[in-house]
Coordinates of C-alpha atoms in Angstrom, one line a residue:
X124 CA 21.6 -9.5 -2.8
X125 CA 22.9 -7.3 0.1
X126 CA 22.5 -7.9 3.8
X127 CA 24.2 -4.7 4.8
X128 CA 22.7 -2.5 7.5
X129 CA 22.5 1.3 7.2
X130 CA 23.2 2.9 10.7
X131 CA 24.4 6.3 11.9
X132 CA 25.1 8.1 15.1
X133 CA 23.3 7.4 18.3
X134 CA 20.1 9.4 18.9
X135 CA 20.1 12.9 20.1
X136 CA 17.6 14.2 22.6
X137 CA 14.0 14.7 21.0
X138 CA 10.7 16.1 21.9
X139 CA 7.4 14.3 21.7
X140 CA 5.3 17.0 20.0
X141 CA 2.1 15.1 20.4
X142 CA 2.3 16.0 24.2
X143 CA 4.6 19.0 24.9
X144 CA 5.2 17.9 28.6
X145 CA 6.8 14.7 27.5
X146 CA 10.7 14.3 27.1
X147 CA 12.6 14.1 23.9
X148 CA 13.2 10.4 23.8
X149 CA 9.5 9.7 23.9
X150 CA 9.3 10.8 20.3
X151 CA 11.7 8.1 19.3
X152 CA 9.9 5.5 21.4
X153 CA 6.5 6.4 20.0
X154 CA 7.6 6.7 16.4
X155 CA 9.5 3.3 16.6
X156 CA 6.4 1.7 18.1
X157 CA 4.1 3.3 15.4
X158 CA 6.5 2.2 12.6
X159 CA 6.6 -1.4 13.8
X160 CA 3.0 -1.6 14.0
X161 CA 2.4 -0.3 10.6
X162 CA 5.0 -2.6 9.2
X163 CA 3.5 -5.5 10.8
X164 CA -0.1 -4.6 10.0
X165 CA -1.9 -7.0 7.5
X166 CA -4.2 -5.8 4.7
X167 CA -7.4 -6.7 6.6
X168 CA -6.2 -5.1 9.8
X169 CA -5.5 -1.9 7.9
X170 CA -9.0 -2.0 6.4
X171 CA -10.6 -2.5 9.8
X172 CA -8.5 0.3 11.4
X173 CA -8.7 2.7 8.6
X174 CA -12.2 2.2 7.0
X175 CA -12.9 5.9 7.0
X176 CA -9.5 6.6 5.3
X177 CA -10.4 4.2 2.7
X178 CA -13.8 5.9 2.1
X179 CA -12.4 9.5 1.9
X180 CA -9.5 8.4 -0.3
X181 CA -12.1 6.8 -2.7
X182 CA -14.2 9.9 -2.6
X183 CA -11.2 12.2 -3.5
X184 CA -10.0 9.9 -6.2
X185 CA -13.3 10.2 -7.9
X186 CA -12.0 13.5 -9.1
X187 CA -10.1 11.3 -11.5
X188 CA -13.2 9.6 -12.7
X189 CA -14.4 13.0 -13.7
X190 CA -11.1 13.8 -15.5
X191 CA -10.9 10.5 -17.2
X192 CA -14.4 11.1 -18.5
X193 CA -13.4 14.6 -19.7
X194 CA -10.1 13.6 -21.2
X195 CA -11.3 10.7 -23.1
X196 CA -13.7 13.0 -25.0
X197 CA -10.7 15.0 -26.3
X198 CA -8.9 12.2 -28.1
X199 CA -11.9 10.0 -29.1
X200 CA -14.0 12.5 -30.9
X201 CA -11.5 12.3 -33.7
X202 CA -13.3 9.2 -34.9
X203 CA -16.8 10.5 -34.1
X204 CA -18.5 11.3 -37.6
X205 CA -20.8 14.1 -36.3
X206 CA -18.0 16.0 -34.4
X207 CA -15.8 15.8 -37.5
X208 CA -18.5 17.2 -39.6
X209 CA -18.8 20.2 -37.3
X210 CA -15.2 20.9 -36.7
X211 CA -13.4 19.2 -39.6
X212 CA -12.8 19.8 -43.3
X213 CA -14.3 17.9 -46.2
X214 CA -11.9 15.3 -47.8
X215 CA -11.7 14.1 -51.5
X216 CA -13.4 10.8 -50.5
X217 CA -16.5 12.8 -49.1
X218 CA -15.6 12.2 -45.5
X219 CA -14.7 14.9 -42.9
X220 CA -11.4 15.1 -41.0
X221 CA -9.9 17.5 -38.5
X222 CA -6.4 18.0 -39.7
X223 CA -3.4 16.3 -38.1
X224 CA -2.1 19.8 -37.1
X225 CA -5.4 20.6 -35.3
X226 CA -5.7 17.2 -33.7
X227 CA -2.1 17.8 -32.3
X228 CA -3.1 21.2 -31.2
X229 CA -6.3 20.2 -29.4
X230 CA -4.6 17.3 -27.5
X231 CA -1.6 19.5 -26.7
X232 CA -3.9 22.3 -25.4
X233 CA -5.1 20.1 -22.6
X234 CA -1.4 18.9 -21.9
X235 CA -0.1 22.5 -21.8
X236 CA -2.9 23.5 -19.3
X237 CA -2.2 20.5 -17.3
X238 CA 1.5 21.3 -17.1
X239 CA 0.6 24.8 -15.8
X240 CA -1.8 23.4 -13.4
X241 CA 0.7 20.8 -12.1
X242 CA 3.2 23.6 -11.5
X243 CA 0.6 25.6 -9.6
X244 CA -0.4 22.6 -7.5
X245 CA 3.2 22.3 -6.1
X246 CA 2.5 25.7 -4.4
X247 CA -1.3 25.7 -3.9
X248 CA -1.5 22.2 -2.2
X249 CA 1.3 23.1 0.2
X250 CA -0.1 26.5 0.9
X251 CA -3.8 25.9 1.3
X252 CA -4.0 22.0 1.8
X253 CA -5.6 19.3 -0.3
X254 CA -9.3 20.0 0.3
X255 CA -9.4 23.7 -0.4
X256 CA -7.2 23.4 -3.5
X257 CA -9.5 20.7 -5.0
X258 CA -12.7 22.7 -4.2
X259 CA -11.2 25.9 -5.9
X260 CA -10.4 23.8 -9.0
X261 CA -14.1 22.4 -9.2
X262 CA -15.4 26.0 -9.1
X263 CA -13.0 26.9 -11.9
X264 CA -14.0 23.8 -14.0
X265 CA -17.7 24.6 -13.8
X266 CA -17.2 27.8 -15.7
X267 CA -14.8 26.4 -18.2
X268 CA -16.9 23.6 -19.3
X269 CA -19.2 26.2 -20.8
X270 CA -16.7 26.8 -23.5
X271 CA -16.9 23.1 -24.6
X272 CA -20.7 23.1 -24.6
X273 CA -20.9 26.3 -26.7
X274 CA -17.8 25.9 -29.0
X275 CA -18.5 26.8 -32.5
X276 CA -15.0 26.1 -33.9
X277 CA -11.7 24.4 -33.2
X278 CA -10.3 27.6 -31.8
X279 CA -12.9 27.6 -29.0
X280 CA -12.3 24.0 -28.4
X281 CA -8.6 24.8 -28.0
X282 CA -9.3 27.5 -25.5
X283 CA -11.5 25.2 -23.4
X284 CA -8.8 22.4 -23.5
X285 CA -6.2 24.9 -22.1
X286 CA -8.4 26.4 -19.4
X287 CA -9.9 23.0 -18.3
X288 CA -6.2 21.6 -18.4
X289 CA -5.4 23.8 -15.3
X290 CA -7.6 21.9 -12.8
X291 CA -7.1 18.6 -14.7
X292 CA -3.3 18.8 -14.0
X293 CA -3.9 19.5 -10.3
X294 CA -6.3 16.6 -10.0
X295 CA -3.7 14.2 -11.6
X296 CA -1.3 14.5 -8.5
X297 CA -3.3 15.6 -5.7
X298 CA -5.4 12.6 -5.4
X299 CA -2.4 10.2 -5.3
X300 CA -0.6 12.3 -2.7
X301 CA -3.7 12.4 -0.6
X302 CA -4.2 8.7 -0.8
X303 CA -0.6 8.1 0.2
X304 CA -0.9 10.2 3.3
X305 CA -4.1 9.2 4.9
X306 CA -3.5 5.4 4.9
X307 CA -0.9 3.0 6.6
X308 CA 1.8 1.1 4.7
X309 CA -0.5 -2.0 4.3
X310 CA -3.1 0.0 2.3
X311 CA -0.8 2.5 0.5
X312 CA -0.3 0.4 -2.6
X313 CA -4.0 -0.4 -3.1
X314 CA -5.3 3.2 -2.5
X315 CA -2.7 4.8 -4.8
X316 CA -3.3 2.3 -7.6
X317 CA -7.1 2.8 -7.2
X318 CA -6.5 6.1 -8.8
X319 CA -5.7 4.3 -12.1
X320 CA -9.1 2.3 -11.7
X321 CA -10.8 5.9 -11.5
X322 CA -9.1 6.7 -14.8
X323 CA -10.4 3.6 -16.4
X324 CA -14.0 4.0 -15.0
X325 CA -14.2 7.6 -16.3
X326 CA -13.0 6.6 -19.8
X327 CA -15.4 3.8 -19.8
X328 CA -18.4 6.0 -19.0
X329 CA -17.0 8.6 -21.7
X330 CA -16.6 5.9 -24.3
X331 CA -20.0 4.4 -23.5
X332 CA -21.6 7.7 -24.0
X333 CA -19.9 8.4 -27.3
X334 CA -20.9 4.9 -28.5
X335 CA -24.5 5.6 -27.6
X336 CA -24.4 8.9 -29.5
X337 CA -23.2 7.6 -32.9
X338 CA -26.8 7.0 -34.1
X339 CA -27.6 10.8 -33.8
X340 CA -27.1 13.1 -36.7
X341 CA -27.6 16.5 -35.0
X342 CA -25.3 18.7 -33.0
X343 CA -26.5 17.2 -29.8
X344 CA -24.5 14.0 -30.7
X345 CA -21.4 15.8 -29.4
X346 CA -22.9 18.6 -27.2
X347 CA -24.6 16.2 -24.7
X348 CA -21.2 14.4 -23.9
X349 CA -19.7 17.9 -23.3
X350 CA -22.6 19.0 -21.2
X351 CA -22.5 15.9 -19.0
X352 CA -19.1 17.1 -17.6
X353 CA -21.3 19.4 -15.3
X354 CA -22.6 16.4 -13.5
X355 CA -19.5 15.9 -11.4
X356 CA -18.2 19.0 -9.7
X357 CA -21.1 19.8 -7.3
X358 CA -21.3 16.4 -5.6
X359 CA -17.7 16.2 -5.3
X360 CA -17.4 19.7 -3.7
X361 CA -19.9 18.6 -1.0
X362 CA -17.9 15.5 -0.2
X363 CA -14.6 17.5 -0.1
X364 CA -15.9 20.0 2.3
X365 CA -16.7 17.4 4.7
X366 CA -13.3 15.3 4.2
X367 CA -10.5 15.4 6.7
X368 CA -7.3 17.1 5.8
X369 CA -4.1 15.0 5.5
X370 CA -2.5 14.6 8.9
X371 CA 1.0 14.7 7.2
X372 CA 0.3 18.1 5.8
X373 CA -1.0 19.3 9.2
X374 CA 2.2 18.0 10.9
X375 CA 4.4 19.8 8.1
X376 CA 2.5 23.1 9.0
X377 CA 3.1 22.6 12.7
X378 CA -0.4 21.9 13.5
X379 CA 0.1 18.6 15.4
X380 CA -3.0 18.9 17.6
X381 CA -5.1 19.2 14.3
X382 CA -3.1 16.3 12.8
X383 CA -4.2 14.0 15.7
X384 CA -7.8 15.0 15.2
X385 CA -7.6 14.3 11.5
X386 CA -6.1 11.0 12.2
X387 CA -8.8 10.1 14.6
X388 CA -11.3 11.0 11.9
X389 CA -9.6 8.6 9.5
X390 CA -9.6 5.6 11.9
X391 CA -12.2 3.3 13.3
X392 CA -13.7 3.8 16.8
X393 CA -13.9 0.0 17.2
X394 CA -10.2 -0.9 17.1
X395 CA -9.0 -4.5 17.1
X396 CA -5.3 -3.4 17.3
X397 CA -3.3 -1.6 19.8
X398 CA -3.4 1.6 17.7
X399 CA -2.3 4.8 19.4
X400 CA -2.9 8.1 17.7
X401 CA -0.1 9.8 19.6
X402 CA 2.4 7.2 18.5
X403 CA 1.4 7.5 14.8
X404 CA 1.6 11.4 15.1
X405 CA 5.1 11.0 16.7
X406 CA 6.1 9.0 13.7
X407 CA 4.9 11.8 11.3
X408 CA 6.8 14.4 13.5
X409 CA 10.1 12.2 13.6
X410 CA 9.9 11.7 9.8
X411 CA 9.3 15.4 9.2
X412 CA 12.3 16.2 11.5
X413 CA 14.5 13.6 9.7
X414 CA 13.6 15.0 6.4
X415 CA 14.4 18.6 7.7
X416 CA 17.9 17.4 8.2
X417 CA 18.2 15.5 5.0
X418 CA 16.5 18.3 2.8
X419 CA 17.9 21.9 2.5
X420 CA 14.5 23.4 1.7
X421 CA 11.0 22.9 0.3
X422 CA 11.0 24.8 -3.0
X423 CA 10.9 23.4 -6.5
X424 CA 14.7 24.0 -6.8
X425 CA 15.4 21.7 -3.7
X426 CA 13.9 18.8 -5.7
X427 CA 17.1 19.0 -7.8
X428 CA 19.5 19.4 -5.0
X429 CA 21.5 16.7 -3.3
X430 CA 19.8 13.2 -2.8
X431 CA 16.4 14.6 -3.9
X432 CA 17.8 14.9 -7.4
X433 CA 17.8 11.2 -7.7
X434 CA 14.3 10.8 -6.3
X435 CA 13.0 13.4 -8.7
X436 CA 14.6 11.8 -11.7
X437 CA 13.1 8.4 -10.8
X438 CA 9.6 9.8 -10.2
X439 CA 9.7 11.8 -13.5
X440 CA 10.8 8.6 -15.4
X441 CA 8.2 6.5 -13.8
X442 CA 5.5 8.8 -15.0
X443 CA 7.1 9.2 -18.3
X444 CA 7.6 5.7 -19.2
X445 CA 3.7 5.3 -19.1
X446 CA 3.7 7.5 -22.3
X447 CA 6.8 5.9 -23.7
X448 CA 5.5 2.2 -23.6
X449 CA 2.6 2.7 -26.1
X450 CA 0.1 4.6 -23.9
X451 CA 0.1 7.5 -26.3
X452 CA -1.3 5.8 -29.2
X453 CA -3.6 3.7 -27.0
X454 CA -5.3 7.0 -26.1
X455 CA -6.2 7.2 -29.8
X456 CA -7.5 3.6 -29.8
X457 CA -10.7 4.4 -31.7
X458 CA -9.0 6.4 -34.3
X459 CA -6.2 4.0 -34.6
X460 CA -8.6 1.0 -35.2
X461 CA -10.6 3.0 -37.6
X462 CA -7.4 3.8 -39.7
X463 CA -6.5 0.0 -39.4
X464 CA -9.8 -0.7 -41.3
X465 CA -12.5 -1.1 -38.6
X466 CA -15.9 0.7 -38.8
X467 CA -16.4 3.5 -36.3
X468 CA -19.2 1.6 -34.4
X469 CA -16.9 -1.5 -34.0
X470 CA -13.9 0.8 -33.0
X471 CA -15.9 2.2 -30.1
X472 CA -17.0 -1.2 -29.1
X473 CA -13.4 -2.3 -28.9
X474 CA -12.5 0.8 -26.9
X475 CA -15.2 -0.1 -24.4
X476 CA -13.6 -3.4 -24.0
X477 CA -10.2 -1.8 -23.5
X478 CA -11.3 0.6 -20.9
X479 CA -13.3 -2.1 -19.1
X480 CA -9.9 -3.9 -18.8
X481 CA -8.3 -0.9 -17.5
X482 CA -10.5 -1.1 -14.4
X483 CA -10.3 -5.0 -14.0
X484 CA -6.5 -4.7 -14.5
X485 CA -6.1 -2.7 -11.3
X486 CA -7.8 -5.4 -9.3
X487 CA -5.4 -7.9 -11.0
X488 CA -2.5 -5.7 -9.8
X489 CA -3.9 -5.8 -6.3
X490 CA -3.9 -9.6 -6.4
X491 CA -0.2 -9.6 -7.6
X492 CA 0.8 -7.3 -4.9
X493 CA -1.2 -9.3 -2.2
X494 CA 1.1 -12.3 -3.2
X495 CA 4.2 -10.1 -2.3
X496 CA 5.3 -9.2 -5.7
X497 CA 7.1 -5.9 -5.3
X498 CA 6.4 -2.7 -7.2
X499 CA 9.8 -2.7 -9.1
X500 CA 9.2 -6.4 -10.3
X501 CA 5.7 -5.6 -11.7
X502 CA 6.9 -2.5 -13.4
X503 CA 9.9 -4.1 -14.9
X504 CA 8.2 -7.3 -16.2
X505 CA 5.3 -5.3 -17.3
X506 CA 7.5 -3.2 -19.6
X507 CA 9.0 -6.4 -21.0
X508 CA 5.5 -7.6 -21.9
X509 CA 4.5 -4.4 -23.4
X510 CA 7.6 -4.3 -25.6
X511 CA 6.7 -7.7 -27.1
X512 CA 3.0 -6.7 -27.7
X513 CA 4.0 -3.5 -29.5
X514 CA 6.5 -5.4 -31.8
X515 CA 3.7 -7.9 -32.8
X516 CA 1.5 -4.9 -33.5
X517 CA 4.1 -3.6 -35.9
X518 CA 4.4 -7.0 -37.8
X519 CA 0.6 -6.9 -38.4
X520 CA 1.2 -4.0 -40.5
X521 CA 2.6 -6.4 -43.1
X522 CA -0.9 -8.0 -43.6
X523 CA -1.9 -7.8 -47.2
X524 CA -4.6 -5.2 -48.1
X525 CA -7.0 -8.1 -49.2
X526 CA -6.9 -9.2 -45.5
X527 CA -7.1 -5.7 -44.0
X528 CA -10.4 -6.5 -42.2
X529 CA -8.9 -9.6 -40.4
X530 CA -5.7 -7.6 -39.7
X531 CA -7.9 -5.0 -38.0
X532 CA -9.6 -7.5 -35.8
X533 CA -6.2 -8.9 -34.8
X534 CA -5.0 -5.4 -34.1
X535 CA -8.0 -4.7 -31.9
X536 CA -7.4 -8.0 -30.0
X537 CA -3.8 -7.2 -29.5
X538 CA -4.6 -3.7 -28.3
X539 CA -6.8 -5.3 -25.6
X540 CA -4.0 -7.7 -24.7
X541 CA -1.7 -4.6 -24.4
X542 CA -4.2 -3.1 -22.0
X543 CA -4.2 -6.2 -19.9
X544 CA -0.5 -6.1 -19.5
X545 CA -0.4 -2.5 -19.1
X546 CA -3.1 -2.2 -16.4
X547 CA -1.7 -5.1 -14.4
X548 CA 1.7 -3.6 -14.1
X549 CA 2.9 -0.2 -15.4
X550 CA -0.4 1.6 -15.6
X551 CA -1.3 0.9 -12.0
X552 CA 2.0 0.4 -10.1
X553 CA 3.2 3.7 -11.3
X554 CA 0.8 5.6 -9.0
X555 CA 2.2 3.7 -6.0
X556 CA 5.8 4.3 -6.9
X557 CA 5.4 8.1 -7.4
X558 CA 3.7 8.6 -4.1
X559 CA 6.2 6.5 -2.2
X560 CA 9.6 7.5 -3.6
X561 CA 9.7 11.3 -2.9
X562 CA 10.3 12.7 0.5
X563 CA 7.3 13.8 2.4
X564 CA 8.5 17.4 2.6
X565 CA 8.9 17.6 -1.2
X566 CA 6.2 15.0 -2.2
X567 CA 3.7 17.4 -3.7
X568 CA 6.3 19.2 -5.7
X569 CA 8.2 16.0 -6.7
X570 CA 5.1 14.3 -7.9
X571 CA 4.1 17.5 -9.7
X572 CA 7.4 17.7 -11.5
X573 CA 7.0 14.0 -12.5
X574 CA 3.7 14.5 -14.0
X575 CA 4.8 17.8 -15.7
X576 CA 7.6 15.6 -17.4
X577 CA 4.9 13.1 -18.2
X578 CA 2.9 16.0 -19.9
X579 CA 6.0 17.2 -21.8
X580 CA 6.4 13.6 -23.2
X581 CA 2.6 13.7 -23.8
X582 CA 2.9 16.8 -25.8
X583 CA 5.7 15.2 -28.1
X584 CA 3.5 12.2 -28.4
X585 CA 0.4 14.2 -29.2
X586 CA 2.3 15.9 -32.0
X587 CA 3.7 12.6 -33.4
X588 CA 0.6 10.3 -33.0
X589 CA -1.8 12.1 -35.3
X590 CA 0.9 12.2 -38.0
X591 CA 1.7 8.6 -37.4
X592 CA -2.0 7.5 -37.8
X593 CA -3.6 10.1 -40.0
X594 CA -4.1 9.0 -43.6
X595 CA -3.4 12.5 -44.8
X596 CA 0.0 12.5 -43.1
X597 CA 2.6 9.7 -42.5
X598 CA -0.1 7.0 -42.4
X599 CA 2.1 4.5 -40.5
X600 CA -0.9 2.6 -39.1
X601 CA 0.3 -0.5 -37.5
X602 CA 4.0 0.2 -38.1
X603 CA 3.7 2.6 -35.3
X604 CA 4.1 -0.4 -33.0
X605 CA 7.8 -0.8 -34.1
X606 CA 8.6 2.7 -33.0
X607 CA 7.1 2.3 -29.6
X608 CA 8.5 -1.1 -29.2
X609 CA 12.0 0.3 -29.5
X610 CA 11.4 3.2 -27.0
X611 CA 9.9 0.6 -24.6
X612 CA 13.0 -1.5 -24.8
X613 CA 15.0 1.4 -23.6
X614 CA 12.6 1.9 -20.8
X615 CA 13.3 -1.7 -19.7
X616 CA 17.0 -1.0 -19.5
X617 CA 16.4 2.1 -17.4
X618 CA 14.1 0.4 -15.0
X619 CA 16.4 -2.4 -14.3
X620 CA 19.3 -0.2 -13.2
X621 CA 17.5 2.8 -11.7
X622 CA 14.1 1.9 -10.1
X623 CA 14.2 0.9 -6.5
X624 CA 11.7 -1.3 -4.5
X625 CA 9.7 0.7 -1.9
X626 CA 7.4 -2.1 -0.8
X627 CA 7.1 -2.4 3.0
X628 CA 9.2 0.5 3.8
X629 CA 8.3 3.5 5.9
X630 CA 8.8 7.0 4.4
X631 CA 11.6 7.6 6.9
X632 CA 13.4 4.3 5.8
X633 CA 13.1 5.3 2.2
X634 CA 14.7 8.7 3.1
X635 CA 17.7 7.1 4.7
X636 CA 18.2 4.6 1.8
X637 CA 18.3 7.3 -0.7
X638 CA 20.5 9.4 1.6
X639 CA 23.1 6.5 1.8
X640 CA 23.0 6.1 -2.0
X641 CA 22.0 2.4 -1.8
X642 CA 21.8 0.8 -5.3
X643 CA 18.3 0.4 -6.7
X644 CA 18.8 -3.4 -7.0
X645 CA 19.7 -3.6 -3.2
X646 CA 16.8 -1.4 -1.8
X647 CA 14.7 -4.4 -1.0
X648 CA 17.3 -6.3 1.1
X649 CA 19.2 -3.5 2.8
X650 CA 18.5 -3.2 6.4
X651 CA 18.0 0.1 8.0
X652 CA 17.1 1.5 11.4
X653 CA 15.9 5.2 11.1
X654 CA 15.8 5.5 14.8
X655 CA 19.6 5.5 15.0
X656 CA 19.6 8.6 12.8
X657 CA 20.0 11.9 14.6
X658 CA 17.2 14.4 13.6
X659 CA 17.0 18.2 13.9
X660 CA 16.2 19.1 17.4
X661 CA 15.3 22.6 16.3
X662 CA 12.7 21.2 14.0
X663 CA 11.0 19.2 16.9
X664 CA 11.2 22.4 19.1
X665 CA 9.4 24.4 16.5
X666 CA 6.7 21.8 16.0
X667 CA 6.2 21.6 19.8
X668 CA 6.0 25.5 20.0
X669 CA 3.3 25.6 17.2
X670 CA 1.4 22.7 18.7
X671 CA 1.5 24.4 22.2
X672 CA 0.3 27.6 20.7
X673 CA -2.5 25.7 19.1
X674 CA -3.6 24.1 22.4
X675 CA -3.5 27.4 24.3
X676 CA -5.6 29.1 21.8
X677 CA -8.2 26.4 22.0
X678 CA -8.2 26.6 25.8
X679 CA -8.4 30.3 25.9
X680 CA -11.1 30.7 23.3
X681 CA -14.1 30.3 25.8
X682 CA -12.8 33.0 28.1
X683 CA -13.0 35.6 25.3
X684 CA -16.8 35.0 25.0

């Protein structure tokens, strides 16, 4: 373990842009004070000081509940008898099946749309802000859901998957970045991992509705679930219209006065700590100026330049390893269990239990984090556990045909065990890691690139999984566990050598640690003082001028009436 200290040149002159009348060193003093307060803040102090930030973050994360509901319909209709009869083909045994090729095509349609949406999000969110971007996506989604509801063939379903995938891709990252920017360090891990709870809640609702529709024999058995997608957008749009914008985004745009107003809307009026909004805004300004120095620009290309190349690589792999650790065939849980010998009704019941565990697992992850276990440790040990479970799943494929029903029950139980390990670790912690590791200046684009890579891996998986599981194709069934177990072992090796520990660090500290090339295994113990880093005086001057112009505009507005 290293005790080295990262330091640099003495501080240059700076300007406190929260009050243009103050001298440059005030930014350093205020930023240092705010950083110390955040790092010493306890969980309960953070909740009492930022209750409105918690509430707004939960509201915006509800977009993921909607998406989880929508996405679960895509992959779990494959085991739905009425849906297969409408869109599938008659098989020699008298059942209906959508071919493996079309299963892959439908799943990949959503992935392709999501990748396009993710790429657009890197520009839209930075240009228009989080709120307006999400509201625009909701309006688009309302129209596209019509295609699902009226689809007469798999071609129409494919078009619906691609078009709905555009806003789905944006929701996947924008909720995480918003949560990480409206809360202090003490709450960051909890509010970002809460996004994973929202996935589980949406999936649980979707599976529950599918389970309740199995008894119906008409077309409404699948049209009702599609139509229920309309219940989400309008209430969410109302809440989004009232929500405050991210103060970090406002600082990046030079709107420092607006950032302070937004920060005050996120905090409690009855403060039990010595919170100072000017100090917190000064910390944001200092971090922005420091990143201006460390980062050449703010385009997608800049994510692959200099030190940001390493940050982008890690974020991409953290996202991708969710898909590489068995999550891909877990998404086909009902279909997988049905092919393992379980009835459709029991398969959906097991899936209900699996998605319930997805939600409970998030609370378990919070408990582990509250005991001081770091994100890196949770992610690494979680991958080890998943690798073991996947290999056991593979060995269950050796169960004789005469005991197939017992093997199916054992498989279902193991999949629930896999879900427990996954949600306690990799599934939840990834959301915290990807929001903390990028620079603030490139966060939106870096997280989007990571999720794009996740989507690309997902496309490959969506092509492979139906062939692995479909009885008319490779029909690997449980042996699929051996394949993903081997891939998961490679993920363990990568995580050990490349994934750093961001727990308890300010964004500025993480930036300096990456800039100095500190080894991933030494991140947690290396001491760093970001206030000994020189920042770009020009950036502070520009932020000051922008803020001063905002103040003057507000002051002069009544005179024009």
